[in-house]
């Protein structure tokens, strides 16, 4: 019932003898066939399924007519046929009071019971209305002498229509005289393709709440200048998109004449939202359901008045090592939306303007946390750069949500294309690494660091916020994300920072980072060892660029409790030199760490993978160095340390004479002679061993 419609399955139900089979035969043969008048013809109890060719049907969708008879079928057959039906034609004979009464006492309750059972047994969480089939009441045998226009006759049918919302229409016909026989099956197909119930309330004679919501969205999407009215140019564009033809001047005046009955429908000769809704209601009142449904389908709506999956999804394959970004067309569309809703033209979207922009979506997808994730002005309004950054962030990690939002905002209709054109897929990162260059515009960086080392300040620093501005942020609204535009070589790149904790380690498989940032607090002696351990346990043998960043560099720095300095650590493991950062108002404006991160991500380099032999050399060198460490430590204490001091004294001391930073020598030096001789000896022995093994093999 909810799958893509490939055929309209029309099920004929009713009491025996009401003329179900005769109606089908009259449609097919265009003449009345009766076994009482023709001795050579034997009217069967039921017919085999009859196909209506697509060429003669609405929207070129073929029909299938199913005849049903209790003389040859069972209750279970009835259940099966109702579950497969697209629409049900409930036939009664106007000269049979019993067949008429059975509509309300048996057939309609039975249909409702079967549909409810099907809904309850469904494993998918769907709207119950999706299991309701439209019903067409068919009064046959109008050729008889029975007074079909009697008040009693009309009263019964009217009561049925009011009691059962599934009833789309009633058709009086005669299989004998062929009167209205084609109309029976035409309205049956029409009730499936252009259903009334979801859009129009027959009893109240007005659009349903869901119908109002859908047409309001369409109106807002067509209101290109966002003035709350449709001018002649916008109306003509609407006509072209929906029906493929321009709106003539006479047709335009005719439409407006229908709306002049209420002054609220037109303002300065331009159609308001109320007038647009009134126009759609008139189409349903006059039986022109197909006109309004053509509009609804053009803007992505299915029969349930929800956007179809085809309209809101993309059909692109995204390999694991690739990322997805917004295309140039998508940037143009997002810029159009921004300019359309930036009513005060201040280059930002305040809370009200943002709500108006997303008023065509089921909910406003951006919460309060967005203001601490992307760039805003001092008043908290989202800048254009911040607006694009949030779209980029959503697209990178949740392409499905991004596509749905673009669909609701009207991307498909703006370009008359599918959502596929809104995205581009990057080439695999393995190729970027091998080529040592990438052309991607969005880079992902993971940020590691010990608690209180300055991760939040670092993320907010990307958004241009110093410590003074960060102090105004509500702690409950702080996020572990940040995204902003970074200029690099006169090219705009977007940098995404993600603060990583123990629960985020699985993200590596789904979203491998372009750069790993290892933050350590220069004022905390235990901070560097934390990120050093993370590097050695996770990233040492991975081809991912890693950068050491010392935070709070504007404060007095303390020597780290680690065998070697951060500079020697970076040199030993072939990492870029350590960088320094501070979010203080004096330091942040001149900070160049973020362009450097973009540079590293733009020109990735395959870092050497440590083999088992190389790790063995490291262990030998470390063991030899450890043997002499204790004596060096004692010597250092005797010559360099004053009473009461420790080896973990501040990393930098300041000279009063020239105010220059003097770094004490490390007590552990990987470039020492012991380490070099040990490494050289192990290398020679290993090469000799491999050479002997090769000679023996030959």
Short mmCIF file of C-alpha atoms in Angstrom, two decimals, residues 129 141 157 167 171 202 216 256 269 287 289-290 406 455 524 547-548 580 583:
data_model
loop_
_atom_site.label_atom_id
_atom_site.label_comp_id
_atom_site.label_asym_id
_atom_site.label_seq_id
_atom_site.Cartn_x
_atom_site.Cartn_y
_atom_site.Cartn_z
CA UNK A 129 -3.91 6.45 7.64
CA UNK A 141 -29.17 -0.51 -11.92
CA UNK A 157 -25.70 7.57 1.27
CA UNK A 167 -15.44 7.31 1.03
CA UNK A 171 -21.42 7.21 -8.57
CA UNK A 202 -15.72 17.28 2.82
CA UNK A 216 1.81 27.12 3.05
CA UNK A 256 -7.63 36.98 -9.31
CA UNK A 269 -3.32 43.06 -6.61
CA UNK A 287 -13.74 18.41 -8.37
CA UNK A 289 -8.38 17.44 -7.45
CA UNK A 290 -5.75 16.74 -10.08
CA UNK A 406 17.61 20.94 1.59
CA UNK A 455 40.48 22.27 24.47
CA UNK A 524 50.65 21.69 33.78
CA UNK A 547 50.59 18.24 15.52
CA UNK A 548 51.69 19.06 19.06
CA UNK A 580 51.83 27.34 20.60
CA UNK A 583 43.13 32.48 23.64
#
